[in-house]
XYZ file of C-alpha atoms in Angstrom:
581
model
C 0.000 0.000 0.000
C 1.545 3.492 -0.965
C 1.553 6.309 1.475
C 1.763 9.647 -0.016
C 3.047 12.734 1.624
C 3.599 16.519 0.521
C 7.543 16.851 -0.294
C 9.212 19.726 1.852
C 12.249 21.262 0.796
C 15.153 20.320 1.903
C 16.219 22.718 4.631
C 12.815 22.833 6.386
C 11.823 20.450 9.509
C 8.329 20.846 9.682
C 5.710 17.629 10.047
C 4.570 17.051 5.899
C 0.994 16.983 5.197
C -0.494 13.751 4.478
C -2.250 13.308 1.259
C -4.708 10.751 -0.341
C -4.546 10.889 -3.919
C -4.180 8.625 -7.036
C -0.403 8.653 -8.310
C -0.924 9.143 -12.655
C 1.560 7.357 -14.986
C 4.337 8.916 -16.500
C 5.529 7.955 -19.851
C 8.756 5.838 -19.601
C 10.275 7.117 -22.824
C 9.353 10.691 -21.515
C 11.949 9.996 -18.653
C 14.321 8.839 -20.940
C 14.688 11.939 -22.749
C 18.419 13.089 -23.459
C 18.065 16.324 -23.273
C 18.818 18.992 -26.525
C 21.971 21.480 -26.839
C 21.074 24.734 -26.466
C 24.922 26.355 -28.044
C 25.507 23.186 -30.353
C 28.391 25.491 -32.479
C 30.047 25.930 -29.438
C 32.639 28.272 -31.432
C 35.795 29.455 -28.994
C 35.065 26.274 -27.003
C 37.560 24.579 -24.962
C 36.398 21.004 -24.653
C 35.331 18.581 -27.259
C 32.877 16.110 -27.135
C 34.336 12.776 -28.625
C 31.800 10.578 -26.624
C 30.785 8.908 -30.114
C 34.100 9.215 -32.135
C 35.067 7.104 -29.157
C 32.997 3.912 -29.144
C 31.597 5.200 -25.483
C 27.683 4.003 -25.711
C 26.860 3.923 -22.433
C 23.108 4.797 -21.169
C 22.103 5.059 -17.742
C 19.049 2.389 -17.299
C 17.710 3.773 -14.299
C 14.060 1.419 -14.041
C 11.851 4.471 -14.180
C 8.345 3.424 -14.461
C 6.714 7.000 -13.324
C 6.026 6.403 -9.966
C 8.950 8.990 -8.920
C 11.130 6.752 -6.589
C 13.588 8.434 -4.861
C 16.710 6.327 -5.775
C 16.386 6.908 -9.437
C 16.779 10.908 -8.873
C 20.184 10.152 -6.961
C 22.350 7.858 -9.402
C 24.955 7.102 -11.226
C 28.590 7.268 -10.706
C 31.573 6.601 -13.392
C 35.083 6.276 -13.032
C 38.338 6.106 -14.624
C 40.494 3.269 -13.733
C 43.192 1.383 -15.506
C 42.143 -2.074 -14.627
C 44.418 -3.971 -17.474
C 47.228 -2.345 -16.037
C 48.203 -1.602 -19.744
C 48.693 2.202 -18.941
C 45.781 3.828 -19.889
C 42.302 4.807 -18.332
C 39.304 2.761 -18.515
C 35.712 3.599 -17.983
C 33.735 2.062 -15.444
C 29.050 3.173 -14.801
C 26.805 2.048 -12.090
C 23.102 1.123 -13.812
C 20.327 -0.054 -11.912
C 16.628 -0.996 -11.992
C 13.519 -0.196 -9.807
C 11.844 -4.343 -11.243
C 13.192 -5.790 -7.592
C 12.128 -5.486 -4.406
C 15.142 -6.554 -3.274
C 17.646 -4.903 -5.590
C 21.058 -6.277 -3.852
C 19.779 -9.734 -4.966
C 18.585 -9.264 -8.403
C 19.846 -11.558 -11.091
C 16.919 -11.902 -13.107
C 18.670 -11.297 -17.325
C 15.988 -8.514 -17.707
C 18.108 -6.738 -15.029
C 20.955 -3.986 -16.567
C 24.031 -4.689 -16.114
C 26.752 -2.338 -14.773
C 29.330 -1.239 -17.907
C 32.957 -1.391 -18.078
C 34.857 -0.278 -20.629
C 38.351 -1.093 -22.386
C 40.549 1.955 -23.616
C 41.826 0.768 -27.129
C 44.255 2.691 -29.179
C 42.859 5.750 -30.471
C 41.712 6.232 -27.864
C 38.607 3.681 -28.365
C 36.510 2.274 -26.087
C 35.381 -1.140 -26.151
C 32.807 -2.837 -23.313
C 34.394 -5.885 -21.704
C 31.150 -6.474 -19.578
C 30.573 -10.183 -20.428
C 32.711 -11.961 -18.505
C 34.808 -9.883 -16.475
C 33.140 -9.987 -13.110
C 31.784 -6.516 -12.632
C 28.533 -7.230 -14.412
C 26.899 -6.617 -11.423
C 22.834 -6.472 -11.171
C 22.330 -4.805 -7.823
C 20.502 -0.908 -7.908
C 24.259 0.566 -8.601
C 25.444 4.048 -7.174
C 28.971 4.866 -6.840
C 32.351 3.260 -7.374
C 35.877 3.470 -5.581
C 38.888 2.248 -7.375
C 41.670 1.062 -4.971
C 44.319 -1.710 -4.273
C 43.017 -3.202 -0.672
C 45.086 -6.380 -1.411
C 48.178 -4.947 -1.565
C 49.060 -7.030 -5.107
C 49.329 -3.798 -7.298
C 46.322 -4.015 -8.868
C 42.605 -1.552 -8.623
C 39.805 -3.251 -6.685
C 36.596 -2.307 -7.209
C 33.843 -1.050 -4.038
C 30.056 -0.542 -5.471
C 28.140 1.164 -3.524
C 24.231 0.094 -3.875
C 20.539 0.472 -2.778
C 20.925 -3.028 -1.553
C 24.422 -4.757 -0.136
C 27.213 -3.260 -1.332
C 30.302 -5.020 -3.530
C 33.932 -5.556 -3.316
C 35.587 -7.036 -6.301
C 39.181 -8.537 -6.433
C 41.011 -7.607 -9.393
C 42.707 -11.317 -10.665
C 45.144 -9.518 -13.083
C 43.552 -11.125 -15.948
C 41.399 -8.327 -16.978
C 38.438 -10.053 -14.781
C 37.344 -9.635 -11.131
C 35.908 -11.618 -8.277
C 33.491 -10.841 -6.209
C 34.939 -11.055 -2.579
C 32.417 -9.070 -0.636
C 31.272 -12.340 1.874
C 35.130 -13.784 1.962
C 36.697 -10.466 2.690
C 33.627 -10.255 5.869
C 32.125 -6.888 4.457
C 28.323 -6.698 5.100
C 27.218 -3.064 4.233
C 22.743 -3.222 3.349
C 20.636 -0.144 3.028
C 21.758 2.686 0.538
C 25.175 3.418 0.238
C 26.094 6.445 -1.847
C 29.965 7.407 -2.173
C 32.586 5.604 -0.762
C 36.715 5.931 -0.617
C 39.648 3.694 -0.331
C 41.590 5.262 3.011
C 44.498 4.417 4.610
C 43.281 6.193 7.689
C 45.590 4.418 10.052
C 48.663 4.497 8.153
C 49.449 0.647 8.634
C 50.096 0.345 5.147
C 46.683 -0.570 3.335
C 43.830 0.659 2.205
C 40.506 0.749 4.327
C 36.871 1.507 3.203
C 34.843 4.373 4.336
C 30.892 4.610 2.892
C 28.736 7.447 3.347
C 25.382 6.287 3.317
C 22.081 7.978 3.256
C 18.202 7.436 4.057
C 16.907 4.578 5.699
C 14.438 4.106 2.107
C 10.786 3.006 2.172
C 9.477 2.520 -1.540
C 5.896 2.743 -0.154
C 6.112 6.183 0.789
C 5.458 8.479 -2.349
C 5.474 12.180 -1.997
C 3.630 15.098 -3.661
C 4.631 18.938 -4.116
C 2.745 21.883 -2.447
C 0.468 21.739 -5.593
C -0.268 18.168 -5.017
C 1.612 16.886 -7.814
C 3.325 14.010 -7.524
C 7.270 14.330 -7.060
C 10.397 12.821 -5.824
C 10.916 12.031 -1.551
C 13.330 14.331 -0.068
C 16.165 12.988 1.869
C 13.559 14.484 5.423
C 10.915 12.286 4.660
C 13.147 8.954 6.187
C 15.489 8.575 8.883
C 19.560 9.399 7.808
C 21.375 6.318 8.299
C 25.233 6.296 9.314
C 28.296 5.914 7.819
C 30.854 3.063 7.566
C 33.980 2.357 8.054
C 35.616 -0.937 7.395
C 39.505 -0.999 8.625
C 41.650 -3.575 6.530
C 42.756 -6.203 8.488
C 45.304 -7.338 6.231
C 44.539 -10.734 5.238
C 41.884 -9.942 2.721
C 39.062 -9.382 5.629
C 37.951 -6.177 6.489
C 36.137 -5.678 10.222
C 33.183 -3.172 11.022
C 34.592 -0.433 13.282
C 31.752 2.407 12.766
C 30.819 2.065 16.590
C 34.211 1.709 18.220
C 35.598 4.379 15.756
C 32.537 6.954 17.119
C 31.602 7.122 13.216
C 28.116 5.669 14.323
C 27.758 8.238 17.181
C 25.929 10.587 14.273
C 23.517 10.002 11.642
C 23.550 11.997 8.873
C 22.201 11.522 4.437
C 25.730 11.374 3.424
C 25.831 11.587 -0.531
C 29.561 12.652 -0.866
C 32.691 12.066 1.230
C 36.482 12.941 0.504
C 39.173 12.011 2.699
C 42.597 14.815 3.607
C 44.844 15.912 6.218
C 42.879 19.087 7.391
C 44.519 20.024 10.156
C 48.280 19.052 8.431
C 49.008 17.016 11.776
C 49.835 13.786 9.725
C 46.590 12.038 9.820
C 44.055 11.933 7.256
C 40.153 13.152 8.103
C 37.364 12.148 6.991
C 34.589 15.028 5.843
C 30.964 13.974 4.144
C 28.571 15.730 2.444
C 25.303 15.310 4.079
C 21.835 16.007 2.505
C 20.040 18.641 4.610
C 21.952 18.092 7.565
C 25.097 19.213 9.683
C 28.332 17.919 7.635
C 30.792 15.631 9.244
C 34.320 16.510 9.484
C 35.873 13.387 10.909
C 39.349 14.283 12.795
C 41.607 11.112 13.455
C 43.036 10.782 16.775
C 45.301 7.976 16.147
C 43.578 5.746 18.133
C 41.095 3.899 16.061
C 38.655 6.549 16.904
C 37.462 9.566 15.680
C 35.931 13.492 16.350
C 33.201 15.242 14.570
C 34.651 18.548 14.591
C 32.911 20.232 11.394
C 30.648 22.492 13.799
C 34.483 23.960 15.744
C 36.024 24.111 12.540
C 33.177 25.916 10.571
C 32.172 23.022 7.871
C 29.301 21.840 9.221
C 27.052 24.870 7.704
C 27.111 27.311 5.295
C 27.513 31.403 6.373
C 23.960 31.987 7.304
C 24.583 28.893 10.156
C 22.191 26.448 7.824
C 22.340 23.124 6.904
C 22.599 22.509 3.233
C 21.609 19.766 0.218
C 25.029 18.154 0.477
C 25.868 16.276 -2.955
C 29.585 16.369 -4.545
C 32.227 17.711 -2.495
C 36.189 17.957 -3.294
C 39.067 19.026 -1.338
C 41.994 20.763 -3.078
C 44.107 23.781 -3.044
C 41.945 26.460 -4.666
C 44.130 29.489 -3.226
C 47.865 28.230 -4.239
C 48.690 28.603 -0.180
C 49.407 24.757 0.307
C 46.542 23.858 2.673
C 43.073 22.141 1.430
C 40.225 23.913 0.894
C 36.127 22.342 0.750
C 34.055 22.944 -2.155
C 30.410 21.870 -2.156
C 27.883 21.337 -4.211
C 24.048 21.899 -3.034
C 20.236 22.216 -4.031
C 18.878 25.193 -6.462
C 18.657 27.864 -4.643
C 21.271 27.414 -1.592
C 23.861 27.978 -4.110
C 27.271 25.871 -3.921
C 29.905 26.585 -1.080
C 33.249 27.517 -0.775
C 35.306 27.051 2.708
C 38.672 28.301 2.780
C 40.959 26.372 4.837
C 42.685 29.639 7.171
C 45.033 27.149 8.928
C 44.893 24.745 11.855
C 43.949 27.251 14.217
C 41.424 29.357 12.665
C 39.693 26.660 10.707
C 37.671 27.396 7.530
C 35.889 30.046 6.394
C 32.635 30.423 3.883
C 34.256 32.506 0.783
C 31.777 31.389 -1.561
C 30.049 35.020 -2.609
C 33.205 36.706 -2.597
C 35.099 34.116 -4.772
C 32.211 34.343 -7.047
C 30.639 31.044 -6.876
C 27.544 32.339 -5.466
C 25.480 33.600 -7.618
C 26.042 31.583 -10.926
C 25.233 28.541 -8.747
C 21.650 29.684 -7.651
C 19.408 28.224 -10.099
C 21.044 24.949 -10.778
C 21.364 21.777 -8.292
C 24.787 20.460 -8.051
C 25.574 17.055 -8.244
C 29.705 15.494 -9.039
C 32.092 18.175 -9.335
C 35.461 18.454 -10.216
C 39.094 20.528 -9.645
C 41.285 20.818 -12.851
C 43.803 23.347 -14.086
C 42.210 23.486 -17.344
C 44.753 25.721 -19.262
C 48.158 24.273 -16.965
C 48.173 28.161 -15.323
C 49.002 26.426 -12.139
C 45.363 27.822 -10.989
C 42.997 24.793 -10.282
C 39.078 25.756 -11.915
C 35.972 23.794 -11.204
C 33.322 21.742 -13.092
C 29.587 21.350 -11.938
C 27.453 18.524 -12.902
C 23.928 19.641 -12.621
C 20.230 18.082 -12.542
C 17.379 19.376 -10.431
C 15.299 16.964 -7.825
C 12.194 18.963 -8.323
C 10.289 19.620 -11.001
C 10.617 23.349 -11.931
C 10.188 25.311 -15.806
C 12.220 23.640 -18.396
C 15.654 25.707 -18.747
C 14.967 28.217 -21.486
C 16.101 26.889 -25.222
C 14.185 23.692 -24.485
C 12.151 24.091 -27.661
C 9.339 20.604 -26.797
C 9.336 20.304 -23.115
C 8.328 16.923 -21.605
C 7.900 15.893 -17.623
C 11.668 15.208 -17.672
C 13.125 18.512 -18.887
C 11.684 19.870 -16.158
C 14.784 18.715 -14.074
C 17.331 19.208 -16.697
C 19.722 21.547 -16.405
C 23.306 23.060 -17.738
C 25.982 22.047 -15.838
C 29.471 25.215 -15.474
C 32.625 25.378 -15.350
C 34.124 28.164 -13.176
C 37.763 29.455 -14.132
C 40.013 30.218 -11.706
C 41.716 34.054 -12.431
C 44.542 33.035 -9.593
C 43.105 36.270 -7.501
C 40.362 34.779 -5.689
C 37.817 34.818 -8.159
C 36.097 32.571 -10.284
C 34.174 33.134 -13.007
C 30.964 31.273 -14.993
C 33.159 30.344 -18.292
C 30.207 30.203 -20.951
C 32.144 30.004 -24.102
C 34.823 28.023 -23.069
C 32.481 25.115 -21.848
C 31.407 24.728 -25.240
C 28.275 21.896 -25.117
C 29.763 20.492 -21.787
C 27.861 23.594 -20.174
C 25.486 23.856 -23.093
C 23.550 20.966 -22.711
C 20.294 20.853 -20.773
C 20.777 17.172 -19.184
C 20.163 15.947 -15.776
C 24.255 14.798 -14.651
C 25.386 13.019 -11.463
C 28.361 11.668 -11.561
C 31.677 13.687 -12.856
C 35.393 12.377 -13.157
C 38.661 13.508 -14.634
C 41.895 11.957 -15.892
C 44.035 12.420 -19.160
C 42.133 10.214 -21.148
C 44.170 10.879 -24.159
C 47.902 11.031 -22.769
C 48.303 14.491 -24.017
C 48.839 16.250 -20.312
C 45.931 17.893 -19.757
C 42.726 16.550 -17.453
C 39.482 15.732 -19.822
C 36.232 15.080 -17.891
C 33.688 11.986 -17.980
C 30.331 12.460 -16.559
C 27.049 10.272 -16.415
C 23.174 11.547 -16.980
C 20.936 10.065 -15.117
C 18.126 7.964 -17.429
C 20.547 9.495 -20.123
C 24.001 8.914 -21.724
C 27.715 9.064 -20.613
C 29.381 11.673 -21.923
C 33.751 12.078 -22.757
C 34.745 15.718 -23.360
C 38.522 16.286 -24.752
C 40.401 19.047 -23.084
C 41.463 21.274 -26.454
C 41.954 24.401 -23.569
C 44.681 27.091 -25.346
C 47.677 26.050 -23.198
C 48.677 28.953 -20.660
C 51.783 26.508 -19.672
C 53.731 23.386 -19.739
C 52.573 20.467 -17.184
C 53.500 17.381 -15.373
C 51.843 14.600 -14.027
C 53.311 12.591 -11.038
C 52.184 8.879 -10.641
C 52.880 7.951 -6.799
C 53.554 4.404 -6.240
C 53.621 2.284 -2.727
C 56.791 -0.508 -2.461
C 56.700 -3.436 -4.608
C 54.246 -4.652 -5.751
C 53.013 -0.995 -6.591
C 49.532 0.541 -6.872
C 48.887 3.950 -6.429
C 49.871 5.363 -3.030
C 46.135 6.792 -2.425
C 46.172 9.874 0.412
C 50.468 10.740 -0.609
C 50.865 14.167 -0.872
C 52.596 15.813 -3.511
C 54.080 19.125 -3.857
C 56.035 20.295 -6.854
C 58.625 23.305 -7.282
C 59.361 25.130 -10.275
C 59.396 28.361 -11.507
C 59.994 29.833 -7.759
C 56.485 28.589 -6.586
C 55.370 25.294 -5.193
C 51.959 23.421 -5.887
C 50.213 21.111 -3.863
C 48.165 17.961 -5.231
C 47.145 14.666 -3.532
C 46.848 11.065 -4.876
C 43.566 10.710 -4.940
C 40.992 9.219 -6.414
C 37.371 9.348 -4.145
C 35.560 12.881 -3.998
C 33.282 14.212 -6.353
C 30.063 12.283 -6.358
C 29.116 8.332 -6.538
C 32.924 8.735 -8.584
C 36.852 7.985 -8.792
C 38.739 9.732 -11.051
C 42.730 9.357 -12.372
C 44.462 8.999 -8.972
C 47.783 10.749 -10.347
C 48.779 14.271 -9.428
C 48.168 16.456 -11.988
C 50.393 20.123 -12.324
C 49.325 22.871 -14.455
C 53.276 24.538 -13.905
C 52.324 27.591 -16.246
C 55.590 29.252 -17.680
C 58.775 27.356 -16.386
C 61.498 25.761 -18.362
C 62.256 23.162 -15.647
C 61.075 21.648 -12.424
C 63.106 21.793 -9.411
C 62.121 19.094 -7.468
C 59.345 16.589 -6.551
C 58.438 16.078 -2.114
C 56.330 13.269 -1.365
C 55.009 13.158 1.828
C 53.847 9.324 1.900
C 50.231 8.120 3.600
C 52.877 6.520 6.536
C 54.236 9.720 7.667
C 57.334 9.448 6.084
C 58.189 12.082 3.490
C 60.622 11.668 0.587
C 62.622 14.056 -2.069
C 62.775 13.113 -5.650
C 64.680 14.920 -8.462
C 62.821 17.699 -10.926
C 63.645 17.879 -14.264
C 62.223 18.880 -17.979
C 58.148 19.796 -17.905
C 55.438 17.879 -20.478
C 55.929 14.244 -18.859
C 54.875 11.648 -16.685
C 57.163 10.797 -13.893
C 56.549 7.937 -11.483
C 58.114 7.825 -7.811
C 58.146 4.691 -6.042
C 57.871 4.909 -2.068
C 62.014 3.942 -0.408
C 63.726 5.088 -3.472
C 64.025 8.883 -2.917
C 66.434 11.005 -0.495
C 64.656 10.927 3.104
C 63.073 14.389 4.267
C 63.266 14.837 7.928
């Protein structure tokens, strides 16, 4: 029996109205609806589609019948991964289906598949699906990419509605599903997750931000009585996980003793950094319409929310925000790591400017000029990139609306579902505190009126600069080639653990050249439902050389490497540079 019940927005707390009404059908191919270019010249633009040019067919299946159910509104993720190991990025999408009850156990062949994709010379992509292992059925939302076995090679996490997956790279090109030997046991609806060597013991742990404890029965309406998708305030949050790596392949549940249970929150995105710079790596999630967690490490197994102390938990005005794709990075060139959210239509997305250890962060958002712009859209994955190698990082936006509003203007045959399609932005950074809404520049990756969730980035091509790879919801994957005029030369700086290798996720790595050093961290988890090229990526602008290359590994230890020529890929491999005391 469905239960209906008015939809409140996000930031309010008041009891809903119950209604009784009769919910009408939606078309399904209405929902399906791709969305039209508004600016398809895009003359002057600085990325290129090449979604089709590449073989990349992918199409977000997300079960929509018309009944509005919350989970379809939320999903899917992507990622880049090199899973073949043959040196190049691969393409990995979550799909899902609303035909099971029980989506975790569905296996029926009606069910979609997720999609993984082969990089080919060209670059061409070619689905390896069949057969590989991570043709998974569960309702699919977001992916981390990580080595937890220590062999060199990227696992994959899924996060689900339904019981999460782990699955064991073999080093064939297939995987194994290891979630029940490796002891991990993660139901309800998981959203992003990250590989996290939080302890520093030399592996990689799992933390999962998960969100609303989901009752398909429930259906809500708008004010008007129409029928429209749940906000995250009509169920209880749920909280978080976090699975420490034993070592042997299991993984054990440490949420409660860790104090990561002691709050509840909607998490929807989570990215892990060394705040404070004390050494240990946080922990900070992006929670829907509640107080954001900032998760301090105390060395001890255990953990502090101190988001509230160190002025993360809400935005300027002291309110809770829609908390969706978040990133960490150095947006102000002054070596710390700064927070940049992404939130609802109308809350606009948020800036916090890390001010140091002792001061904490502060909300620059209207100043920096990501305000404004941000207003009418709802943010979803977003990204940090130095699009034109100035040494400056910008931003990308992946937008989509959760409730039905006008269609965005240059929609020329609205339907239900352009009503929550919207352009996504890129912001350029002018290296002076301000950013600013780069039209133009975005070409048809800020042109198109789509409904996007999950955004990546990597150097698809091998050519030095980041491209991006996002995911519509109900709609297509799309690959945009970074053609940016180059302000500068580049380098990109592949951080490898001891043998047997993988990527040394959470190292820190700060380059000089040119009398100016820039920060970057091997990472691969933040954005939203996502995991993007781990390497460290340096926009250097004008310099003829680099000087050097400090690692400061996830064990504490910290490490000098020689510089050299710009316009290359250099790998470091953890013992085999000059020790920094």
């Amino acid at each position: 029996m469905l239960r209906f019940r008015t939809c409140r927005p996000f930031h309010q707390r008041t009891p809903p109205r119950s209604l009784s009404i009769s919910l009408p059908p939606l078309v399904l191919s209405t929902l399906l609806h791709l969305g039209p270019s508004v600016d398809t010249a895009a003359a002057g633009a600085w990325f290129t589609e090449i979604t089709e040019e590449t073989g990349l067919d992918f199409v977000h299946d997300s079960g929509a019948k018309g009944g509005l159910e919350m989970p379809e509104s939320v999903s899917p993720g992507c990622a880049f991964l090199d899973y073949d190991e043959d040196g190049d990025l691969d393409l990995y999408f979550t799909n899902g289906s609303l035909e099971f009850s029980d989506p975790g156990a569905a296996d029926g062949p009606q069910a979609p598949t997720n999609r993984l994709y082969r990089q080919d010379p060209g670059p061409r992509f070619v689905e390896t699906t069949a057969g590989s292992g991570l043709d998974d059925r569960s309702y699919g939302m977001g992916i981390a990419v990580g080595d937890y076995d220590g062999d060199g090679r990227a696992d994959v996490y899924v996060t689900n509605l339904g019981r999460d997956r782990l699955f064991r790279n073999r080093g064939d090109g297939t995987f194994e599903d290891v979630t029940e030997a490796a002891g991990i046991d993660v139901p309800g609806w998981s959203c992003s997750a990250s590989f996290v060597d939080y302890d520093h013991d030399g592996d990689l742990d799992i933390f999962v931000a998960r969100y609303v404890d989901y009752s398909p029965e429930l259906r809500c309406t708008d004010p008007t009585g129409r029928p429209e998708y749940c906000g995250p305030l009509e169920f209880p949050p749920m909280i978080d996980v976090l699975l420490r790596n034993d070592g042997d392949g299991t993984f054990t549940d440490i949420s409660e003793s860790s104090g990561i249970a002691d709050v509840a929150g909607a998490g929807l995105g989570v990215v892990c950094e060394d705040f404070d710079e004390d050494g240990r790596v946080d922990i900070y999630v992006a929670n829907d319409a509640y107080a954001n967690h900032l998760w301090m490490y105390q060395g001890d197994d255990t953990f502090l929310d101190d988001a509230l102390l160190l002025g993360v938990a809400y935005n300027i005005q002291g309110m809770a925000e829609a908390g969706m794709g978040v990133l960490a990075a150095d947006l102000d060139n002054d070596l710390d790591f700064d927070l940049f959210m992404t939130h609802l239509r109308n809350e606009s997305n948020t800036l916090y400017v890390n001010e140091g250890p002792e001061i904490g962060f502060e909300d620059r958002t209207a100043g920096w000029g990501l305000g404004s712009p941000s207003m009418p859209t709802t943010g979803f994955g977003t990204v940090a990139l130095d699009v034109e190698l100035d040494g400056d990082l910008d931003l990308y936006v992946g937008n989509g609306s959760v409730n039905r509003g006008d269609p965005w203007p240059g929609v020329e045959v609205p339907t239900p579902w352009d009503r929550y399609a919207e352009p996504n932005h890129l912001y350029l950074n002018d290296g002076d505190a301000r950013f600013t809404l780069a039209v133009e520049e975005a070409g048809t990756m800020g042109s198109r009126i789509e409904w996007t969730r999950g955004v990546a980035v990597g150097d698809v091509d091998a050519d030095g600069d980041l491209d991006v790879l996002l995911v519509n919801g109900h709609g297509p994957a799309r690959l945009y080639r970074n053609d940016a005029p180059r302000a500068g030369r580049w380098l990109i700086v592949r951080a490898i653990k001891a043998p047997p290798g993988g990527d040394a996720l959470g190292a820190i790595v700060t380059v000089t050249a040119g009398g100016r050093r820039i920060m970057r961290t091997v990472r691969a988890a933040f954005s939203y439902l996502s995991s993007s090229d781990p390497r460290a990526h340096f926009g250097l602008g004008q310099v003829e050389s680099v000087d050097e290359i400090l690692v400061a590994w996830p064990d504490g230890t910290r490490e000098r490497f020689p510089g050299g020529p710009p316009d290359r890929v250099v790998e470091v491999v953890h013992g085999q540079g000059t020790v920094v005391p």
